[in-house]
Coordinates of C-alpha atoms in Angstrom, one line a residue:
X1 CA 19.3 30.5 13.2
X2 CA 16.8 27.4 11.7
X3 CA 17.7 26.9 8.2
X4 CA 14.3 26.1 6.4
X5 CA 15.0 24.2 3.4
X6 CA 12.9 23.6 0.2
X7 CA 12.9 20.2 1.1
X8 CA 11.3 20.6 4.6
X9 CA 8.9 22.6 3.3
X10 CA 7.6 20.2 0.5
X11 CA 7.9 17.8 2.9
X12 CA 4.9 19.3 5.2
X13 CA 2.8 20.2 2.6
X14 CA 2.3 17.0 0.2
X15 CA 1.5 19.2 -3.1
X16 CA 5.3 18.5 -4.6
X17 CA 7.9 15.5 -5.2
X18 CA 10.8 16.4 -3.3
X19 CA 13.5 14.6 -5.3
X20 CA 14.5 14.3 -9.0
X21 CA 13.3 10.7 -9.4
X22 CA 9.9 11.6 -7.7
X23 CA 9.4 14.3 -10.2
X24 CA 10.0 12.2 -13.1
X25 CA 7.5 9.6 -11.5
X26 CA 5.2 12.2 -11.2
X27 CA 5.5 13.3 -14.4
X28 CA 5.0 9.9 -15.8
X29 CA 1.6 9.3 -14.0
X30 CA 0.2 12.9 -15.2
X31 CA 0.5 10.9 -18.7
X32 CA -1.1 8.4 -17.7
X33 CA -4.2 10.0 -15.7
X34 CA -7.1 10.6 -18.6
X35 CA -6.6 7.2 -19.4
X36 CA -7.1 5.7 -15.7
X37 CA -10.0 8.5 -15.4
X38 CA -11.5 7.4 -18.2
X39 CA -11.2 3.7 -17.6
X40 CA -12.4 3.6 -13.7
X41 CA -16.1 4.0 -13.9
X42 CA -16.7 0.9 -16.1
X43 CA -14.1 -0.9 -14.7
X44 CA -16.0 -0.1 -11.3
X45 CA -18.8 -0.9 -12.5
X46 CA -17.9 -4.7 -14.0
X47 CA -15.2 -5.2 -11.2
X48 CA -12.6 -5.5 -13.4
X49 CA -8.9 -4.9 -13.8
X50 CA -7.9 -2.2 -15.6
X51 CA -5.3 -3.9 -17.9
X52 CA -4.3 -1.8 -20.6
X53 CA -3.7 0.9 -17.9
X54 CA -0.9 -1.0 -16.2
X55 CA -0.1 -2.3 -19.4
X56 CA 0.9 1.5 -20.1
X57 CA 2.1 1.9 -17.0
X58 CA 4.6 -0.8 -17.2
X59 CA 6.1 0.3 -20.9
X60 CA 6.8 3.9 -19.4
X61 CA 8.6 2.0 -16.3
X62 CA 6.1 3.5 -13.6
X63 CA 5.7 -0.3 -12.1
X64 CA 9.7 -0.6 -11.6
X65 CA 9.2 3.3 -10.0
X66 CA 10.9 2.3 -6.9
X67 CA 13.3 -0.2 -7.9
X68 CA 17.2 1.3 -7.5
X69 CA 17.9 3.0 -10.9
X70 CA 21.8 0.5 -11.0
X71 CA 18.9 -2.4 -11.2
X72 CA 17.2 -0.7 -14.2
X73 CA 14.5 0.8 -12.0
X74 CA 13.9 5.3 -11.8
X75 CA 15.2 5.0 -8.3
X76 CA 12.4 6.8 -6.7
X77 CA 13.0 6.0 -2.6
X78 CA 11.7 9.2 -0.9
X79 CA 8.0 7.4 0.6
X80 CA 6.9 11.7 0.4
X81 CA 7.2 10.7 -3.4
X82 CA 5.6 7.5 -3.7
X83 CA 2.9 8.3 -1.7
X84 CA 2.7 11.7 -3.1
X85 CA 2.5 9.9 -6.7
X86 CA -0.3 7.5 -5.2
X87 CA -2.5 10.2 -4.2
X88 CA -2.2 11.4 -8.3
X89 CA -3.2 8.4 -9.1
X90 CA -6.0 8.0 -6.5
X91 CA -7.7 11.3 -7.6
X92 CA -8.4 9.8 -11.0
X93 CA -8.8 6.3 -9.7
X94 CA -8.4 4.4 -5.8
X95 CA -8.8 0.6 -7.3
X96 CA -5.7 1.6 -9.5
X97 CA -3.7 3.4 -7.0
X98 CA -4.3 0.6 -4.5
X99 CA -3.2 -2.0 -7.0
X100 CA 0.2 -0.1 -7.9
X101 CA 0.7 0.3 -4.5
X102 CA 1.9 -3.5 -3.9
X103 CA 3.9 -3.6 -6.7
X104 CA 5.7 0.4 -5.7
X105 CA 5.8 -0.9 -1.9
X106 CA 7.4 -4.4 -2.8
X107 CA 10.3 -3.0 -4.6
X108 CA 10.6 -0.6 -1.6
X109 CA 11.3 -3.5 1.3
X110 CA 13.1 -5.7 -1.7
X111 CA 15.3 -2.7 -1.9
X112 CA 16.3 -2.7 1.7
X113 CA 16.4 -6.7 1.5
X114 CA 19.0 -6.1 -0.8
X115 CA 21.1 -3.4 1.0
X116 CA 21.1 -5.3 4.5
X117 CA 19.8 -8.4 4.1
X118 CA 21.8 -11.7 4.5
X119 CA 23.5 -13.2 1.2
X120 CA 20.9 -15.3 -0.2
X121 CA 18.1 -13.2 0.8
X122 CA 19.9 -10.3 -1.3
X123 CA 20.1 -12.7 -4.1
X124 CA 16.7 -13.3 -4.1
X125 CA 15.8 -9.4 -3.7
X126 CA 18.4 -8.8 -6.8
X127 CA 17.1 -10.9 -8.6
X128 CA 13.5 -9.7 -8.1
X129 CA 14.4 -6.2 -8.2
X130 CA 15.8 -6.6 -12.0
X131 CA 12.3 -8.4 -13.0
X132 CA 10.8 -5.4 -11.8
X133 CA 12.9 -2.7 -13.2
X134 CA 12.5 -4.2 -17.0
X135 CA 9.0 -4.5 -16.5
X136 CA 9.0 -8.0 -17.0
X137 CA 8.3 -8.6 -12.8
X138 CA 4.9 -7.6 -11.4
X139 CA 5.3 -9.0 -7.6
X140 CA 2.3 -8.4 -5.1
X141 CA 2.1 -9.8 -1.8
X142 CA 0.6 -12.2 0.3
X143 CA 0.1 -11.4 3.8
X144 CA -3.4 -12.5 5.0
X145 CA -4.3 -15.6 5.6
X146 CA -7.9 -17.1 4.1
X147 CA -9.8 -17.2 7.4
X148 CA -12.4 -19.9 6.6
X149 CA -9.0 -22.4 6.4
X150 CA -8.2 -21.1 10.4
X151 CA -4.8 -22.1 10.1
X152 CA -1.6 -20.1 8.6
X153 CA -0.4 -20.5 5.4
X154 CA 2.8 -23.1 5.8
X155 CA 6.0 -23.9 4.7
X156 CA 7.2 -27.8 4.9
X157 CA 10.5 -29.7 4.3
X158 CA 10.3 -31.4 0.6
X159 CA 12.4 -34.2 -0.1
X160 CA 14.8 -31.9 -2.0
X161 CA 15.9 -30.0 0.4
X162 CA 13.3 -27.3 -0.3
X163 CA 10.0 -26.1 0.8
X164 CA 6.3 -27.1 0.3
X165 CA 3.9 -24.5 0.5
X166 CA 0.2 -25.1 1.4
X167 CA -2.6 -22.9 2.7
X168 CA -3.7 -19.4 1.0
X169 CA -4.0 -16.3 0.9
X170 CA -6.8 -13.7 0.6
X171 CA -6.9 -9.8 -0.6
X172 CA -3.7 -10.2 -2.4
X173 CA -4.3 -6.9 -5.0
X174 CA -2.8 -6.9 -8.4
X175 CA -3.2 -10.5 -8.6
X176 CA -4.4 -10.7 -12.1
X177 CA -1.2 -9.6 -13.5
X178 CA 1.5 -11.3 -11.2
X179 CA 4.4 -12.9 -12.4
X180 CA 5.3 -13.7 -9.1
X181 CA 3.7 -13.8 -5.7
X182 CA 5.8 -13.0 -2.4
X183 CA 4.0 -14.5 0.5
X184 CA 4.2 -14.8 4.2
X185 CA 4.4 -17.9 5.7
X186 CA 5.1 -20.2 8.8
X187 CA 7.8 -23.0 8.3
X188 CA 6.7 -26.4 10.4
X189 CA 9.7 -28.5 10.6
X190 CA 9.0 -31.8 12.8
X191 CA 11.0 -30.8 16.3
X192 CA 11.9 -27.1 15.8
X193 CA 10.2 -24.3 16.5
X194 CA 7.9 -22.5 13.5
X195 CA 9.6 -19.8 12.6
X196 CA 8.1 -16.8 9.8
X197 CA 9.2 -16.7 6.5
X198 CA 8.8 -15.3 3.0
X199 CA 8.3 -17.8 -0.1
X200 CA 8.6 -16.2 -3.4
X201 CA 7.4 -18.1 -6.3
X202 CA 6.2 -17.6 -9.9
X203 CA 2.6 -17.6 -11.1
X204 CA 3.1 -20.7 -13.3
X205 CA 4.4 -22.8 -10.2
X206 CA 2.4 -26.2 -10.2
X207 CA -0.6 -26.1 -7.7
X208 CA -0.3 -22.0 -7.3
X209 CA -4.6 -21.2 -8.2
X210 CA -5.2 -17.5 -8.8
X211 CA -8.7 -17.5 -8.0
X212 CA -11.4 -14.4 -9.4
X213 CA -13.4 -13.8 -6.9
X214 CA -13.5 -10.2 -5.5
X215 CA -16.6 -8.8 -5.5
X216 CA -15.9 -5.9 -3.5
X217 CA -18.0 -3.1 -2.0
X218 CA -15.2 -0.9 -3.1
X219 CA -11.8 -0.8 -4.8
X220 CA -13.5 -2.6 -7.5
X221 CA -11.4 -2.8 -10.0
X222 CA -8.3 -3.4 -7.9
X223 CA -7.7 -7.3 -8.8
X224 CA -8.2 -8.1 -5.2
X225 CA -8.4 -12.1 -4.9
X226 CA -7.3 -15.1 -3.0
X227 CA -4.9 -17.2 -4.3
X228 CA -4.5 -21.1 -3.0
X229 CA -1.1 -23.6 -2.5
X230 CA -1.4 -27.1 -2.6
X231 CA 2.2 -28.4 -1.9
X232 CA 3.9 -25.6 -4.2
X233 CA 7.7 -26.4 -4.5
X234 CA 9.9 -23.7 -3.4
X235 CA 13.5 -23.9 -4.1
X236 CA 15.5 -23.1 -1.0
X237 CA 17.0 -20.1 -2.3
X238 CA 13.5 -18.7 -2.6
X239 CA 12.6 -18.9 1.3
X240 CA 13.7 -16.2 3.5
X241 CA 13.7 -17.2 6.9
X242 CA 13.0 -14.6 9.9
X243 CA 12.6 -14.9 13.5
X244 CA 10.2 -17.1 15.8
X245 CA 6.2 -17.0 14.2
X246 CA 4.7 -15.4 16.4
X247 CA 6.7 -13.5 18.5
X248 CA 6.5 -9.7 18.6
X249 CA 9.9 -8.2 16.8
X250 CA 9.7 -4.3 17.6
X251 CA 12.2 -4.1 14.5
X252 CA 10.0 -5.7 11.9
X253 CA 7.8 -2.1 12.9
X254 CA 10.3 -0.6 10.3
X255 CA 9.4 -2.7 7.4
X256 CA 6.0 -2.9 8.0
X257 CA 5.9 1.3 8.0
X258 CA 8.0 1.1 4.3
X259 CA 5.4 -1.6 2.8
X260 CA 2.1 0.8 4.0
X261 CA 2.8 4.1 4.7
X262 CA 3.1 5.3 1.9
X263 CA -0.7 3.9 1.1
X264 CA -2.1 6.9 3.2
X265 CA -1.5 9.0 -0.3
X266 CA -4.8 6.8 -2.1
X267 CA -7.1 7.7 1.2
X268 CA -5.8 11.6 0.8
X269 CA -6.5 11.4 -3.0
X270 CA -9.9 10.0 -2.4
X271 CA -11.1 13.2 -0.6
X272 CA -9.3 15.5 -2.5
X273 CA -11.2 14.4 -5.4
X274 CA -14.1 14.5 -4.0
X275 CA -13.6 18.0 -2.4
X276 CA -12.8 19.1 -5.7
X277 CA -16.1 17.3 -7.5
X278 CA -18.5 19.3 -4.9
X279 CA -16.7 22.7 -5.0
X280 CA -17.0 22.8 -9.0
X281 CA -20.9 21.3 -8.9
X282 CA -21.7 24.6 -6.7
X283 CA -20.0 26.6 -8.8
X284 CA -21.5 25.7 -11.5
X285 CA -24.7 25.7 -9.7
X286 CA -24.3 29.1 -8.7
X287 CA -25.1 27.9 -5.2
X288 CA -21.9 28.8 -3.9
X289 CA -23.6 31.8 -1.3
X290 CA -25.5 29.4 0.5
X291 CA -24.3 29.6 4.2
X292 CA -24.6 26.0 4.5
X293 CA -22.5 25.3 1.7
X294 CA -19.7 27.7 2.4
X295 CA -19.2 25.9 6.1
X296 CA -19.4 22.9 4.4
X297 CA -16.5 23.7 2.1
X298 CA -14.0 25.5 4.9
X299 CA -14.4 22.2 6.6
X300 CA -13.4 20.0 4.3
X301 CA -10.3 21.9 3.6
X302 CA -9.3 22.7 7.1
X303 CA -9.2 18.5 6.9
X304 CA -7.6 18.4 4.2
X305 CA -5.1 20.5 5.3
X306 CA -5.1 18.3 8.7
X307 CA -4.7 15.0 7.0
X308 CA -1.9 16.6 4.3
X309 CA -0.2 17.5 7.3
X310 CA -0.6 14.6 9.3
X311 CA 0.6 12.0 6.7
X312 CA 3.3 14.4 5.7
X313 CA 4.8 14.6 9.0
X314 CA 4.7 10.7 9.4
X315 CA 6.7 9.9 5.7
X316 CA 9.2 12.8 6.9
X317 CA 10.0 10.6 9.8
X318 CA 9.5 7.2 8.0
X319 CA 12.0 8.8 5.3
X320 CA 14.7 10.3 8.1
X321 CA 14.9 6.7 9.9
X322 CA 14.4 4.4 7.0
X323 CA 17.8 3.6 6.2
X324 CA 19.3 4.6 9.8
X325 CA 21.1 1.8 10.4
X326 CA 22.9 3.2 13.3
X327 CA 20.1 3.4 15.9
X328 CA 18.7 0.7 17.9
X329 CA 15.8 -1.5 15.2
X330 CA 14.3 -2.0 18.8
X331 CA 13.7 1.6 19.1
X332 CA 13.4 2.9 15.4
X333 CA 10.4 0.1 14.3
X334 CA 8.4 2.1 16.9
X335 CA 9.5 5.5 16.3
X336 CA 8.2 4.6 12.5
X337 CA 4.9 3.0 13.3
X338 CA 3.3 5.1 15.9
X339 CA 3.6 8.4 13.5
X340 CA 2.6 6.3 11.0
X341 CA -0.7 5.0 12.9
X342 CA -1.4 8.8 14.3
X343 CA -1.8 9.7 10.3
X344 CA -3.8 6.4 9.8
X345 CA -6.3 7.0 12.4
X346 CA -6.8 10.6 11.4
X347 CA -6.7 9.6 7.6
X348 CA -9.5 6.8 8.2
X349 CA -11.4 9.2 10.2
X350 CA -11.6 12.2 8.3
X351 CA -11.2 11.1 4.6
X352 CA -14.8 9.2 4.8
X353 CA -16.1 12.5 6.7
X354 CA -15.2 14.8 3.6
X355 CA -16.3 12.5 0.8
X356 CA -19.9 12.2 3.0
X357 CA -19.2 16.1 2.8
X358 CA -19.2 16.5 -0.6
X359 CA -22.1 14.4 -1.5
X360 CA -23.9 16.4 1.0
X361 CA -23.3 19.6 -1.0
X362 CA -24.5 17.5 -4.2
X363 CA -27.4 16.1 -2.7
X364 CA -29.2 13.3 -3.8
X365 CA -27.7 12.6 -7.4
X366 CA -24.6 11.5 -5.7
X367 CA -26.8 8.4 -4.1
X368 CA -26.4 6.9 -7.5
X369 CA -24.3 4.1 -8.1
X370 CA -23.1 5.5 -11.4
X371 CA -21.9 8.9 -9.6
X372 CA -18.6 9.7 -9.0
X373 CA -18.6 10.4 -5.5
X374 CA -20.8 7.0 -5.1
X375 CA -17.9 5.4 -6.0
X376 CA -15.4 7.4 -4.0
X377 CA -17.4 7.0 -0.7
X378 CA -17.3 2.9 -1.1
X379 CA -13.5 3.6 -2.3
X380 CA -12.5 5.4 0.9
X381 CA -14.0 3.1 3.3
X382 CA -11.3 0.5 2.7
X383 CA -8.4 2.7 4.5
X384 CA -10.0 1.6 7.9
X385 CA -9.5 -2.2 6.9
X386 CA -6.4 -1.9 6.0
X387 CA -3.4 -3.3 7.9
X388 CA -1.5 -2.2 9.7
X389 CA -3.5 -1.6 11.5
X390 CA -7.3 -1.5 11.4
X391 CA -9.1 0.8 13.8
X392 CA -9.3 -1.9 17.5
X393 CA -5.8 -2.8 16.7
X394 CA -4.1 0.7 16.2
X395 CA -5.9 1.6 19.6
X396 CA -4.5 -1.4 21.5
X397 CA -0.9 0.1 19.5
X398 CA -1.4 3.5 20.1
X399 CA -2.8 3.3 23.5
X400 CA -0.2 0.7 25.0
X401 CA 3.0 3.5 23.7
X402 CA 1.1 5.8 26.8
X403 CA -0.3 3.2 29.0
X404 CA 1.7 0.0 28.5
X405 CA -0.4 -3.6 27.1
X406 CA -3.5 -3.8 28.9
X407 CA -3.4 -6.2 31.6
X408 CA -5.3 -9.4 31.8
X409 CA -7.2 -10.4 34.7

């Protein structure tokens, strides 16, 4: 006879943390919502970073969430929880959720750095991972590369047996309050081959420039810049090194499904907010016996439901082979990602369809910028830009797990 446990069960419904630790963060973050309700509009509005918000969040220990609770952190590492937790914070504000997201989904791959990662790189992590606990460590990351400089972001030899690092980086959220900045890079060593790396290094480090200059279409307020290198010095005990640039590692699937996944939460958030803006405007309204209005709602929650599921069902997996370090990483970074990119795809697709929903219902007063679900609908577009992957790329992924690459020529 199947045994259906509590956790299962909260697991495929999204509504409730599932561990201790993820209650308490929960908990935490209902304290914290009027505030970052109250805050979002203007901040939307200016395109600024909500500051005393995180300022807040930081004293009640919500930005070290995720960081293991012997390294002064709550210990939260369920991603049902986090993400869970993200999708509070999204219903009161995206730009918010999106910014706590780096720093909650940093200490989660520092975390595993630290468990299984080779001596120096679990120094580093440590070492990190305590900054972030106390509060004192806000650490977002940068992943993209600037494309008008067309080449990556590099890491050189420096006369002291260190690193230089040049180049930049762009859409690096929670910039405006870093400490530190963890950012992905390609060494260039004169006779070897590049190989990819990550260079942490603080916000203070000479020729590190924090630029301001998002002026977003959405996630306004989510401190989305680029930031520029100029021959930064990097001690060598602050440069992780990985495998060949360049070259495809089915077992870096597994951290890359940690650092995002989770992320699906702000997207589910989004909608619910906005389902739950139009369903108390026709109440009020006493419009709710319109036919039209009535179809209109069952859809948006039968998609709900659809996407609560879907992402549900792809942190259970995420969360069963996480830390299953007894199966092939050739064969788990997949079994991670393609759940994860099913949920995406269905996320990016029907997320935007239910916030369109709902302004529908409101009519035209939701065409204004200063509405709620004006704001929401330029919020919720981001998911589809978001990596990994955005929409062409998760259909070459997707497609290629059924049909193998496509074949050139």
């Amino acid at each position: 006879m199947t045994v259906h446990t509590e956790d299962a069960a909260m697991h495929g419904e999204l509504l409730e943390p599932i561990t201790p630790e993820g209650r308490e963060l929960l908990r935490l973050i209902e304290t914290h919502r009027p505030a970052i309700a109250e805050a979002a509009p203007g901040n939307d509005r200016n395109g600024t970073f909500p500051r005393e918000v995180f300022e807040g969040l930081r004293k009640d220990g919500v930005l070290g969430a995720t960081v293991p609770s012997v390294l002064g952190g709550l210990g939260v590492d369920r991603l049902h929880d986090v993400s869970l937790a993200l999708l509070k914070v999204a219903e009161a504000d995206a730009s918010t959720a999106l910014a706590l997201h780096m720093q909650l989904s940093r200490a989660l791959t520092l975390t595993y750095e630290w468990r299984t990662g080779p001596a120096h790189a679990r120094a580093l992590a440590e070492r990190l991972l305590r900054g972030m606990g106390s509060g004192e460590s806000v650490v977002p990351t940068g992943v993209k590369d600037i494309p008008r400089d067309r080449r990556p972001t590099t890491l050189t030899p420096a006369d002291d047996g260190g690193w230089l690092l040049s180049g930049g980086k762009t859409l690096v959220s929670l910039a405006p309050i870093a400490t530190d900045f963890a950012v992905y890079a390609q060494t260039r060593v004169p006779g070897e081959r590049p190989l990819s790396a990550m260079a942490v290094l603080t916000r203070d480090t000479p020729g590190l420039t924090v630029l301001d200059n998002w002026d977003g279409l959405g996630m306004r307020a989510s401190g989305t810049v680029d930031i520029l290198f100029e021959d930064c010095r990097i001690a060598p005990e602050d440069v992780v090194l990985r495998g060949p640039a360049g070259e495809q590692d089915l077992a870096m699937l597994a951290g890359q499904t940690v650092s995002s996944v989770t992320m699906l939460g702000i997207y589910t958030g989004i909608a619910q907010s906005a389902r739950e803006i139009a369903v108390s405007a026709i109440l009020r309204k006493g419009t709710a016996d319109a036919a039209a209005a009535r179809t209109l709602v069952a859809g948006m929650d039968a998609r709900l439901f659809t996407m609560r599921a879907a992402v549900a069902a792809a942190l259970a997996t995420s969360d069963r082979l996480s830390y299953d370090d007894t199966s092939d990483p050739q064969k788990r970074g997949p079994a991670m990602m393609t759940p994860f990119q099913c949920a995406k795809m269905m996320v990016n697709q029907m997320a935007p369809s239910i916030v369109f929903d709902a302004q529908t219902l409101i009519g035209g007063a939701s065409f204004v910028a200063s509405h709620p679900l004006a704001r929401l609908y330029r919020d919720v577009r981001a998911g589809g830009f978001m990596q990994p992957y955005t929409f062409v790329d998760a259909v070459d992924y997707l497609s290629a797990q059924a049909l193998g690459p496509v074949r050139n020529g």
